[in-house]
mmCIF file of C-alpha atoms in Angstrom:
data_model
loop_
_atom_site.group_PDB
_atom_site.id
_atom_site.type_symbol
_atom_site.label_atom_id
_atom_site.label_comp_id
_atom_site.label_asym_id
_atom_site.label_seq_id
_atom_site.Cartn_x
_atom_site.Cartn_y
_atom_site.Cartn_z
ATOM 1 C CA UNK Z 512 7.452 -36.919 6.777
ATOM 2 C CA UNK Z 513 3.863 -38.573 6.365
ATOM 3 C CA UNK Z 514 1.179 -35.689 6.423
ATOM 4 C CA UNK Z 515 -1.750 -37.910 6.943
ATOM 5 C CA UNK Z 516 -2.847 -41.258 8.731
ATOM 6 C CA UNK Z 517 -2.735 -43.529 6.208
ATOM 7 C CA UNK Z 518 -3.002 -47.009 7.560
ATOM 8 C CA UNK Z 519 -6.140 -46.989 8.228
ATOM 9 C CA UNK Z 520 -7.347 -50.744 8.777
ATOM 10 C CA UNK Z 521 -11.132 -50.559 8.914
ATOM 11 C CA UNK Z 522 -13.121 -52.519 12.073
ATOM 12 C CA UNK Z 523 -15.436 -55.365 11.228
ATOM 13 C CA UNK Z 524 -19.218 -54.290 10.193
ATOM 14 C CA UNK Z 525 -20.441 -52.375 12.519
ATOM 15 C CA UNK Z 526 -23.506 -54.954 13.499
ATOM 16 C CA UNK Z 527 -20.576 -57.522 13.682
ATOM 17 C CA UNK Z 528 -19.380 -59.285 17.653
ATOM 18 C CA UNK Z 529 -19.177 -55.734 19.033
ATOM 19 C CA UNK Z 530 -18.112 -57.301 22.297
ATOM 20 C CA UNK Z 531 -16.060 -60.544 21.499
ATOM 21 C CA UNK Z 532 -12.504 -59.248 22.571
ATOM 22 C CA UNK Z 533 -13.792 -57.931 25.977
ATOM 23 C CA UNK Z 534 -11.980 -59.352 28.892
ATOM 24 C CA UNK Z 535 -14.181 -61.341 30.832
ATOM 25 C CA UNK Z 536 -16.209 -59.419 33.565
ATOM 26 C CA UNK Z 537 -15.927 -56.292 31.362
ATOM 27 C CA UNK Z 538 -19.330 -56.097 29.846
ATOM 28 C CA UNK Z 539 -20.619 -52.500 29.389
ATOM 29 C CA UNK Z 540 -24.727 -52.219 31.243
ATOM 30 C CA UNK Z 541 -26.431 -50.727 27.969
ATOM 31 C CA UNK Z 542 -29.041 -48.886 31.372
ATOM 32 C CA UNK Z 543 -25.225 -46.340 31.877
ATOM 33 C CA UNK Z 544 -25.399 -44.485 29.141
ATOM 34 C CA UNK Z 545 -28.909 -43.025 28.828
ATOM 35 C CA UNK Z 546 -29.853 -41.532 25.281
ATOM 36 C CA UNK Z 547 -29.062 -37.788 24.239
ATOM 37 C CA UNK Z 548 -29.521 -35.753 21.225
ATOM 38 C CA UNK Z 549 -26.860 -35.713 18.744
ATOM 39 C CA UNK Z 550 -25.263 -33.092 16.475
ATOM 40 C CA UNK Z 551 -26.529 -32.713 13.045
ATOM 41 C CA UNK Z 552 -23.705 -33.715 10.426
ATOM 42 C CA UNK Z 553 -25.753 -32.319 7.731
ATOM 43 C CA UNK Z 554 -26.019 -28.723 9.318
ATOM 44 C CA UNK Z 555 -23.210 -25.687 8.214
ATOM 45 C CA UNK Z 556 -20.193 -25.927 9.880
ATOM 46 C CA UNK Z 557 -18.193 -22.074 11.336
ATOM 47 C CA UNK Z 558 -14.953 -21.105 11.709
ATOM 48 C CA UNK Z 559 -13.912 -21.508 15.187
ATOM 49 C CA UNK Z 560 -10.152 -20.800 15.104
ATOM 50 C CA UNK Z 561 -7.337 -20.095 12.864
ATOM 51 C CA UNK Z 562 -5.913 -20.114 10.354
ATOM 52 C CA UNK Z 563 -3.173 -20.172 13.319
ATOM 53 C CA UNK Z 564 0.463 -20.811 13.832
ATOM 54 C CA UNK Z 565 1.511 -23.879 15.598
ATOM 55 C CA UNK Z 566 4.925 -24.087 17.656
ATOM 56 C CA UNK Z 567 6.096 -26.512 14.899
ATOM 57 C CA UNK Z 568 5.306 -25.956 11.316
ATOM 58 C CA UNK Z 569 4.460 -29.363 10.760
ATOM 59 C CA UNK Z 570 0.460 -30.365 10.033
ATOM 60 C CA UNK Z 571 -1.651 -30.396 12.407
ATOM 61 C CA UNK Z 572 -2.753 -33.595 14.080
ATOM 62 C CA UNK Z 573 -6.108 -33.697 16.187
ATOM 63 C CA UNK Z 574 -6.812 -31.118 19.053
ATOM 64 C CA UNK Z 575 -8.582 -30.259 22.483
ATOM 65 C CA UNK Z 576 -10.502 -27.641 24.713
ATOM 66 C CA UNK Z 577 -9.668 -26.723 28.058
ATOM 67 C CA UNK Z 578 -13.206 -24.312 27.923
ATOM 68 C CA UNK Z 579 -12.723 -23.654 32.109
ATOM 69 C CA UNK Z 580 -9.765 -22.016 31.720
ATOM 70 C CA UNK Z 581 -9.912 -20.793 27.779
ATOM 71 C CA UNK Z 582 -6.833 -22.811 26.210
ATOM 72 C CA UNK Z 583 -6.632 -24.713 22.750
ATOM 73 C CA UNK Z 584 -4.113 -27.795 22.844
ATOM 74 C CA UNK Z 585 -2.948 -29.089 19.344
ATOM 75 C CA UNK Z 586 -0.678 -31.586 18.525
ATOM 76 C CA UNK Z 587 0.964 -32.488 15.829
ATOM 77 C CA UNK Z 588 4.462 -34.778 14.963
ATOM 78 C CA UNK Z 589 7.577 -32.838 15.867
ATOM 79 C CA UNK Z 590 9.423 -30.938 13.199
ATOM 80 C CA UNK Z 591 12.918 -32.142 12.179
ATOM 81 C CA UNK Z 592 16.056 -30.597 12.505
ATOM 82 C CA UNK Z 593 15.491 -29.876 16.215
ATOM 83 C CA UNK Z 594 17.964 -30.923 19.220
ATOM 84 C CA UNK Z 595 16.604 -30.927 22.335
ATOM 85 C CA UNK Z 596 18.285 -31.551 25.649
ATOM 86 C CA UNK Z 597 20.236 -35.044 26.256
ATOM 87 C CA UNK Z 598 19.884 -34.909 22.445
ATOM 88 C CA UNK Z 599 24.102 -35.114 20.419
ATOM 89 C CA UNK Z 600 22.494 -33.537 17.471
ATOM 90 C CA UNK Z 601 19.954 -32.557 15.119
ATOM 91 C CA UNK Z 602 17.326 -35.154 14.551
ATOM 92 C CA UNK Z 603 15.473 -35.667 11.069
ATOM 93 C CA UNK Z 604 11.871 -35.403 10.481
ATOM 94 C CA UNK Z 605 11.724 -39.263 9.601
ATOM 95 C CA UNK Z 606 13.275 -40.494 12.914
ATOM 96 C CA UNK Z 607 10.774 -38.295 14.919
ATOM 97 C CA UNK Z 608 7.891 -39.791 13.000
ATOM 98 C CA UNK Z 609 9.117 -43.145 13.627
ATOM 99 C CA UNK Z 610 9.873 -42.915 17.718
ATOM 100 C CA UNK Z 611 6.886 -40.928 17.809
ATOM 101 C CA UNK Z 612 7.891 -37.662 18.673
ATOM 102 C CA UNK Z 613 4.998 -35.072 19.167
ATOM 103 C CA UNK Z 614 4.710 -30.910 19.423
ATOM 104 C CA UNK Z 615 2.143 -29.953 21.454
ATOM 105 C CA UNK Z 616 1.120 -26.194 21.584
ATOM 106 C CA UNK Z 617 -1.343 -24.272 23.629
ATOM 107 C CA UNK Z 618 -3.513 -21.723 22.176
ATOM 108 C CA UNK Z 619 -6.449 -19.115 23.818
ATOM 109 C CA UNK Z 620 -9.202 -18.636 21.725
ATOM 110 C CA UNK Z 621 -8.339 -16.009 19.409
ATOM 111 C CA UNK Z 622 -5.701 -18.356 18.165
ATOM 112 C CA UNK Z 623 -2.692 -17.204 19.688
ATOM 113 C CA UNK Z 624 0.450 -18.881 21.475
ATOM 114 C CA UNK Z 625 0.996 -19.140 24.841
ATOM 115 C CA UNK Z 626 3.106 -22.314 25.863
ATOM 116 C CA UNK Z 627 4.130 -25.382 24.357
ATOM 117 C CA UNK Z 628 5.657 -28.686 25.529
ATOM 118 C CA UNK Z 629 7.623 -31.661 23.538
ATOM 119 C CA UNK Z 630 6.635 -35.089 23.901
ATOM 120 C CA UNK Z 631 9.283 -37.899 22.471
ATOM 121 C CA UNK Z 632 8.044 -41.312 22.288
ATOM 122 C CA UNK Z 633 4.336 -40.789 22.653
ATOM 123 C CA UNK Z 634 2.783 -41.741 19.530
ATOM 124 C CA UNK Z 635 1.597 -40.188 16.190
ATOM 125 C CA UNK Z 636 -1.237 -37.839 18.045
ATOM 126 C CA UNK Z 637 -4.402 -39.510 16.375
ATOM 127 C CA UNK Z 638 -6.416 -37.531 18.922
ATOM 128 C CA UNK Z 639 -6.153 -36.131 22.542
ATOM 129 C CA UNK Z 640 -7.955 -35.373 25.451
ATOM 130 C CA UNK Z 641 -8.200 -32.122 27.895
ATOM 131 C CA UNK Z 642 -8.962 -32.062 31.385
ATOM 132 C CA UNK Z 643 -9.724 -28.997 33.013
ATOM 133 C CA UNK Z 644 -8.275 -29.164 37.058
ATOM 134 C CA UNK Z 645 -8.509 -25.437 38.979
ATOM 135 C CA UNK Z 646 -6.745 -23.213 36.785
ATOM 136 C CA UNK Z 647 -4.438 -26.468 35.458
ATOM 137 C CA UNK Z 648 -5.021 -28.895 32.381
ATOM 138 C CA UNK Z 649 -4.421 -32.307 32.130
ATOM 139 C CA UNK Z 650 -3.589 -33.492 28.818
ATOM 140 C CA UNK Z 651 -4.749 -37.505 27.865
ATOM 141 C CA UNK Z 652 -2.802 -39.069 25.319
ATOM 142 C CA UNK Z 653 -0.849 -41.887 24.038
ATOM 143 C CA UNK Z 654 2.378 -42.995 24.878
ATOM 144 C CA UNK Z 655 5.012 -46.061 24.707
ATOM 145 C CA UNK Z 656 5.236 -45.670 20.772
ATOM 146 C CA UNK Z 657 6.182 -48.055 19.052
ATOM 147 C CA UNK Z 658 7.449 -47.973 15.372
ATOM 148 C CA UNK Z 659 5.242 -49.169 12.328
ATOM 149 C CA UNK Z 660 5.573 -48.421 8.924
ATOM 150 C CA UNK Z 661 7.849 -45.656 9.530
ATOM 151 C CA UNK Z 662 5.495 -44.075 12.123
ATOM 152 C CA UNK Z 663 5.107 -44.411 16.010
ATOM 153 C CA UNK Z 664 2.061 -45.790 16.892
ATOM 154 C CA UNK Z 665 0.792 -45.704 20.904
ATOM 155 C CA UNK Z 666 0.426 -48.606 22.992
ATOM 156 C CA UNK Z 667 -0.896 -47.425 26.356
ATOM 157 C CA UNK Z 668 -2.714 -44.093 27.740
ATOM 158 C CA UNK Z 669 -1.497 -41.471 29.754
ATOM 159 C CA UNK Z 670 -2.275 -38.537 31.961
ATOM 160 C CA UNK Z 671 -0.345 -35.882 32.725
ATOM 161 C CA UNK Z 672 -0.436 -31.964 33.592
ATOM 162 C CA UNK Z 673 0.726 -29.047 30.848
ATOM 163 C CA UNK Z 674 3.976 -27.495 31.957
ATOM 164 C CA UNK Z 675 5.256 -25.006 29.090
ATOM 165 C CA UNK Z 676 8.546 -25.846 27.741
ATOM 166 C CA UNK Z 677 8.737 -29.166 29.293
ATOM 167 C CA UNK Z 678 9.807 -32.101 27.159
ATOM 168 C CA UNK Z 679 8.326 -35.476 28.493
ATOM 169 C CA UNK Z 680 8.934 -39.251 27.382
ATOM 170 C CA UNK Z 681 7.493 -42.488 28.181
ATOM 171 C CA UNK Z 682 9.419 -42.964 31.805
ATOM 172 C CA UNK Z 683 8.761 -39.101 32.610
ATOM 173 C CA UNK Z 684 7.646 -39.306 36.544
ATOM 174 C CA UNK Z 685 4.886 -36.854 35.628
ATOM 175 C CA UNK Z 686 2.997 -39.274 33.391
ATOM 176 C CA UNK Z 687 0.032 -41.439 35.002
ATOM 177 C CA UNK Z 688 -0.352 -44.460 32.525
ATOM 178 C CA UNK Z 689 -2.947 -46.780 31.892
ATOM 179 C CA UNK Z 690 -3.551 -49.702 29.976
ATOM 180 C CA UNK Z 691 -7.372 -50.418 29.930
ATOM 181 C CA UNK Z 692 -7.346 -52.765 27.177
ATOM 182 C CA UNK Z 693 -3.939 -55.146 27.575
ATOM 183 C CA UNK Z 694 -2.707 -56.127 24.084
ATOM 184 C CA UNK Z 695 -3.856 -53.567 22.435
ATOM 185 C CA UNK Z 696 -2.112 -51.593 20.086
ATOM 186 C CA UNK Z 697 -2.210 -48.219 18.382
ATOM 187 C CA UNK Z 698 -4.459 -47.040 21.616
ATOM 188 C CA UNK Z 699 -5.449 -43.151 21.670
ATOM 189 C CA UNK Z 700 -8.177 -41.341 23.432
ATOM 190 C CA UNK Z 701 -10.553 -38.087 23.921
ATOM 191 C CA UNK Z 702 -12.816 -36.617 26.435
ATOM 192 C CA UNK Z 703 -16.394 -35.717 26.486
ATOM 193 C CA UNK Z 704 -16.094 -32.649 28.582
ATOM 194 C CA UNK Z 705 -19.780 -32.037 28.871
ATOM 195 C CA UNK Z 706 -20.665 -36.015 30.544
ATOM 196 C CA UNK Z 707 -17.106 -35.961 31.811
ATOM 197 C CA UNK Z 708 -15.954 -39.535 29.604
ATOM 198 C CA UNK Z 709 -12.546 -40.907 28.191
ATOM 199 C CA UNK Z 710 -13.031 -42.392 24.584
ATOM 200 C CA UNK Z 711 -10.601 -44.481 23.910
ATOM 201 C CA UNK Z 712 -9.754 -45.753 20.415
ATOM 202 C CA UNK Z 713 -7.586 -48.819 20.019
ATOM 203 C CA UNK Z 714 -5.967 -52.225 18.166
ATOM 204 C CA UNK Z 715 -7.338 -55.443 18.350
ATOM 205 C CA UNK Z 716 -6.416 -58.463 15.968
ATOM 206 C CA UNK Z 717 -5.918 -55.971 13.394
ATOM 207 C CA UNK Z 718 -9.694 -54.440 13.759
ATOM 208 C CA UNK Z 719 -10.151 -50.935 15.082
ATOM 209 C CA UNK Z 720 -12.511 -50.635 18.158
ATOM 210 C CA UNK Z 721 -13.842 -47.941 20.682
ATOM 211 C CA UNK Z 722 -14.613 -47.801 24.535
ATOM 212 C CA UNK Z 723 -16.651 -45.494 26.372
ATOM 213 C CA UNK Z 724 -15.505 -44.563 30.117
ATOM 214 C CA UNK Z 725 -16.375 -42.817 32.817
ATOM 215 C CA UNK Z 726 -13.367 -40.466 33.014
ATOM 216 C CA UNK Z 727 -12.947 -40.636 36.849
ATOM 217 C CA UNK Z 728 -12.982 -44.079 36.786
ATOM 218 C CA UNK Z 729 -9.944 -44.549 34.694
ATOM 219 C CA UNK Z 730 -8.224 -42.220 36.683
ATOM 220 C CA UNK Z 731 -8.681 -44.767 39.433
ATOM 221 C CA UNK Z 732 -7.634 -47.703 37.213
ATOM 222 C CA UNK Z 733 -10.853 -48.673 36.784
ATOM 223 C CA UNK Z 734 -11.712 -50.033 33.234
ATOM 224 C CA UNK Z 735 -15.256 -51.056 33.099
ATOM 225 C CA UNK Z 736 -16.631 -49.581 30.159
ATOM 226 C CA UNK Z 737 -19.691 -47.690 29.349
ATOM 227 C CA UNK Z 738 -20.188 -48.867 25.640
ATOM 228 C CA UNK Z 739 -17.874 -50.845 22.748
ATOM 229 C CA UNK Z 740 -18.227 -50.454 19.378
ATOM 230 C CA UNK Z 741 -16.620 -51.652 15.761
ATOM 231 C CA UNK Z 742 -15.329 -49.005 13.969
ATOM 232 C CA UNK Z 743 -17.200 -49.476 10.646
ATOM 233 C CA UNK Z 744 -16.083 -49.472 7.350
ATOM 234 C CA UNK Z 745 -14.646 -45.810 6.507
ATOM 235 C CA UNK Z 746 -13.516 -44.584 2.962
ATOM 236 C CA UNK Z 747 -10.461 -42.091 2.825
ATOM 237 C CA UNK Z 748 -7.925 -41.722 5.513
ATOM 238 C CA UNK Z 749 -9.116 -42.007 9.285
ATOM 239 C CA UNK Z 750 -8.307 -38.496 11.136
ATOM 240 C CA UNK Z 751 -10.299 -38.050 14.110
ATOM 241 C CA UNK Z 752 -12.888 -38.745 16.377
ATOM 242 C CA UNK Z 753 -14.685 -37.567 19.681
ATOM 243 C CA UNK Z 754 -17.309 -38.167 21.771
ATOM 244 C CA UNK Z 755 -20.856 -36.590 23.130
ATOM 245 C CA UNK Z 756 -23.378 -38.340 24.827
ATOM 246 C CA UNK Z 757 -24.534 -41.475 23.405
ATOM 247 C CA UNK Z 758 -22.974 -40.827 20.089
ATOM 248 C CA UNK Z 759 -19.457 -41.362 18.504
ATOM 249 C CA UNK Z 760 -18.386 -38.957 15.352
ATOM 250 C CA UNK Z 761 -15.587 -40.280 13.159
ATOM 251 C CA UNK Z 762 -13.714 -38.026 10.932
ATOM 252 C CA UNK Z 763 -12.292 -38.869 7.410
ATOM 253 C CA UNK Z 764 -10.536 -37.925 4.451
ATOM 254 C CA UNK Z 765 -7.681 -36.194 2.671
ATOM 255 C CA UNK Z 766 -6.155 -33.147 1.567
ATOM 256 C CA UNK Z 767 -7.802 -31.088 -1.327
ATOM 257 C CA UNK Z 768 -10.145 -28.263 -2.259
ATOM 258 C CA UNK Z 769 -13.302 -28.127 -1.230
ATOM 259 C CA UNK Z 770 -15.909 -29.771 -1.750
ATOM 260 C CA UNK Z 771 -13.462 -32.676 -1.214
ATOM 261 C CA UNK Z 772 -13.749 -36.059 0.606
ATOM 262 C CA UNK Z 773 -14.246 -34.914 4.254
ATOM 263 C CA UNK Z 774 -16.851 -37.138 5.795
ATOM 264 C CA UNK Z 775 -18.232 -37.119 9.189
ATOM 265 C CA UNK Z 776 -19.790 -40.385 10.529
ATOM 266 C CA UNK Z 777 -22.004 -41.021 14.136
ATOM 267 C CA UNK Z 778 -22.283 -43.253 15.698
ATOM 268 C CA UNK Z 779 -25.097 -44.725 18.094
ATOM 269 C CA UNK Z 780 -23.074 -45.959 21.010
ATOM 270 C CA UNK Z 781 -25.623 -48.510 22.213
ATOM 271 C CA UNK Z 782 -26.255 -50.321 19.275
ATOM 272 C CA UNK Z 783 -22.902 -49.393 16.785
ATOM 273 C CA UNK Z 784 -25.231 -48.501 14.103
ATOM 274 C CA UNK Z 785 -24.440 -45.721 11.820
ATOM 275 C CA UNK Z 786 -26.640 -43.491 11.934
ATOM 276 C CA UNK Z 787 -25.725 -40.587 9.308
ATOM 277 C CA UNK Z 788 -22.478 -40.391 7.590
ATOM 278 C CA UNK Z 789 -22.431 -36.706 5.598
ATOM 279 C CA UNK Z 790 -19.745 -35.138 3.484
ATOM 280 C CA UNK Z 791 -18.322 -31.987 5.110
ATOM 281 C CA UNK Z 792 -17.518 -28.726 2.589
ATOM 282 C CA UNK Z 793 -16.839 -26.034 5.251
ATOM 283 C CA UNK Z 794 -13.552 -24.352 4.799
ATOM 284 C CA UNK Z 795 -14.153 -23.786 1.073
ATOM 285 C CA UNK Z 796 -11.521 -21.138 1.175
ATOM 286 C CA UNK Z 797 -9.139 -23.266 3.133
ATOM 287 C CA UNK Z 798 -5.749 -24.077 1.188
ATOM 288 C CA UNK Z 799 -4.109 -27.494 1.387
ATOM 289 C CA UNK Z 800 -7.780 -28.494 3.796
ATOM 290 C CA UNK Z 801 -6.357 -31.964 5.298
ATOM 291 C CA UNK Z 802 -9.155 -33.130 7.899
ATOM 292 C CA UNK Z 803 -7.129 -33.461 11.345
ATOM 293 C CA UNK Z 804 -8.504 -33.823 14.511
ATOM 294 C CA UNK Z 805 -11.887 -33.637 16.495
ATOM 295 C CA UNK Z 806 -13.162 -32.125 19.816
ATOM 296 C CA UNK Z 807 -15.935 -31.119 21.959
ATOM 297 C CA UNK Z 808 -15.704 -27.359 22.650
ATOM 298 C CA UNK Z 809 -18.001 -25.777 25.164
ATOM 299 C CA UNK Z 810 -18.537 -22.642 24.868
ATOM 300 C CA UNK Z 811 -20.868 -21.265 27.679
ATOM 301 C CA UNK Z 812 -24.084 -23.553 29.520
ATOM 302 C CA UNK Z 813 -25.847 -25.635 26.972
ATOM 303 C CA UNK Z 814 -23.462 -24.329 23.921
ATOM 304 C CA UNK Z 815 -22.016 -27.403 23.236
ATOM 305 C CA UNK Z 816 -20.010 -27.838 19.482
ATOM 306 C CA UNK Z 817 -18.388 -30.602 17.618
ATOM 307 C CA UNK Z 818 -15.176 -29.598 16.275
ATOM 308 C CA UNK Z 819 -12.882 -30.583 13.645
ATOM 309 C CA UNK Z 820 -9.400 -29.293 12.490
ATOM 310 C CA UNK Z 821 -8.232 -28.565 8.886
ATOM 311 C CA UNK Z 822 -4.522 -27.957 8.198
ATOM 312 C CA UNK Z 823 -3.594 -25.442 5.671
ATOM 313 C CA UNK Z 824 -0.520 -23.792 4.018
ATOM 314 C CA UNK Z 825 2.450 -25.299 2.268
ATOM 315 C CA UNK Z 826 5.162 -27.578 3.670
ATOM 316 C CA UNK Z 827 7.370 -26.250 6.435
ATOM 317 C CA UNK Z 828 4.547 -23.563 7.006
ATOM 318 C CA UNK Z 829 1.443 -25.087 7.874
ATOM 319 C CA UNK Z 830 -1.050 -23.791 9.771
ATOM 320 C CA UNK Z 831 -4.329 -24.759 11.771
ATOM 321 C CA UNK Z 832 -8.121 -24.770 11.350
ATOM 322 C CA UNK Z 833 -10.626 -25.252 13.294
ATOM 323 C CA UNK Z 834 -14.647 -25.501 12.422
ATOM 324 C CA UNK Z 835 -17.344 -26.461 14.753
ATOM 325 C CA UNK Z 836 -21.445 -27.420 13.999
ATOM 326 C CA UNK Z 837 -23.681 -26.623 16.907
ATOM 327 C CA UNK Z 838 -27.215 -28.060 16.134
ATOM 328 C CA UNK Z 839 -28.203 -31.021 18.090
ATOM 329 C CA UNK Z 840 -30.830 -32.856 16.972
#
């Protein structure tokens, strides 16, 4: 079972047509999405969470905060060996990777387990999204895999509410879906919890590209969006991303000691400029340190951090990691 997002196919420049496959009557109005500060790449990073057990053993793969009512959501590709119901057998690691089948678990803050749900056919959990509603969440994530390269890959969004122990697919009543960008493949997405926004990271003519939303308004089917970019060229593996403000942070790299290859990249929404692109040593004492995942984590008024996930342990025991940076600049 892959360990890592390895087919990473890197946008066009970043400067480069930034809004050439948009769908006519689409275009973002650069007057939405008003400036902000940004968080400073270059500043220490903490130790947020972990290092924590997942429901599965298998490596982590991006996570989420529900900070209203004090849950952790991580996913991560299912383990194999597992039947569940309307299932004749046992089914291997490899087959779950390629339809796509994802573990997600809920944590509270101090790391520990308190529900978990299955999710067969949804993708291979690039990133997700957490939306706090009354004392619920709502997860956003991909779904309608489809296989590539012995992986399942996403090809729409969906919404849908965490029930522990449920298993969902694709055709699961409980799943609102969304296309917001038709033809477009490997499609995943995250929320900006602080300017409530859906990021949404997708496919087109083999070139990576991101959308800004307003969250609400996809909810209604609504799919005007804020911003586009280009991703821009990236190094090492592609593992995360998230969004705050006018700025988009793209996470990179692979497994080993630090200092490593982690590198965090922003983003300027409005223009698709890079504007600092830093190498990340936190978790120095982190084993195995694979870079999975990014979120937004709020953690009281005006206390907002950009997170990032590192797995850890050995195979068939891994565990997760989570750091965080806090300065905005």
């Amino acid at each position: 079972m892959p360990t890592r997002r390895t087919f990473l196919i890197a946008g066009a420049g970043a400067g480069a047509a930034l809004f050439a496959t948009r769908p006519a009557g689409a275009d973002p109005d650069p007057g939405l999405l008003p400036p902000t500060p940004r968080f400073d790449c270059a500043a220490p990073g903490a130790r947020l969470l972990g290092p924590a057990p997942l429901h599965n053993a298998t490596v982590m793969q991006s996570l989420a905060f529900d900070d209203v009512n004090g849950h952790v959501f991580i996913v991560q590709l299912m383990a194999g060996g597992l039947q569940l119901p309307g299932e004749p057998g046992p089914v291997s690691g490899a087959t779950r990777s390629a339809n796509g089948d994802l573990c997600l678990t809920r944590l509270d803050r101090q790391g520990r387990q308190t529900g978990h749900m299955y999710l067969r056919g949804f993708g291979h959990g690039v990133q997700i999204g957490a939306e706090p509603t009354g004392r619920g969440t709502f997860l956003w994530t991909e779904t309608d895999s489809v296989a590539e390269a012995g992986s399942g890959w996403g090809t729409r969004l969906c919404r849908f509410r965490f029930a522990d122990g449920a298993v969902l697919g694709p055709d699961s009543p409980e799943l609102a879906k969304h296309t917001p960008v038709p033809g477009a493949d490997r499609t995943t997405c995250g929320t900006d919890p602080v300017h409530r926004r859906l990021v949404m990271r997708h496919r087109v003519g083999g070139a990576f590209r991101y959308r800004l939303y307003r969250l609400d308004d996809v909810r209604r089917h609504s799919y005007r969006p804020l911003a586009e970019v280009a991703q821009p060229a990236l190094t090492y593996s592609f593992q995360g991303y998230a969004s705050y403000g006018s700025y988009l942070y793209l996470l990179e790299g692979t497994s080993g000691a630090a200092p490593g290859n982690t590198h965090l990249t922003c983003v300027d929404w409005r223009t698709g400029d890079v504007v600092e692109r830093r190498l990340v040593t936190d978790g120095a004492d982190v084993d195995f340190r694979e870079p999975e995942g990014m979120a937004v984590h709020v953690a009281g008024p005006g206390m907002a951090r950009l997170c990032y996930g590192f797995a850890s342990g050995v195979t068939g025991a891994r565990l997760a990691n989570v750091y965080a940076k806090d300065t905005l600049i």
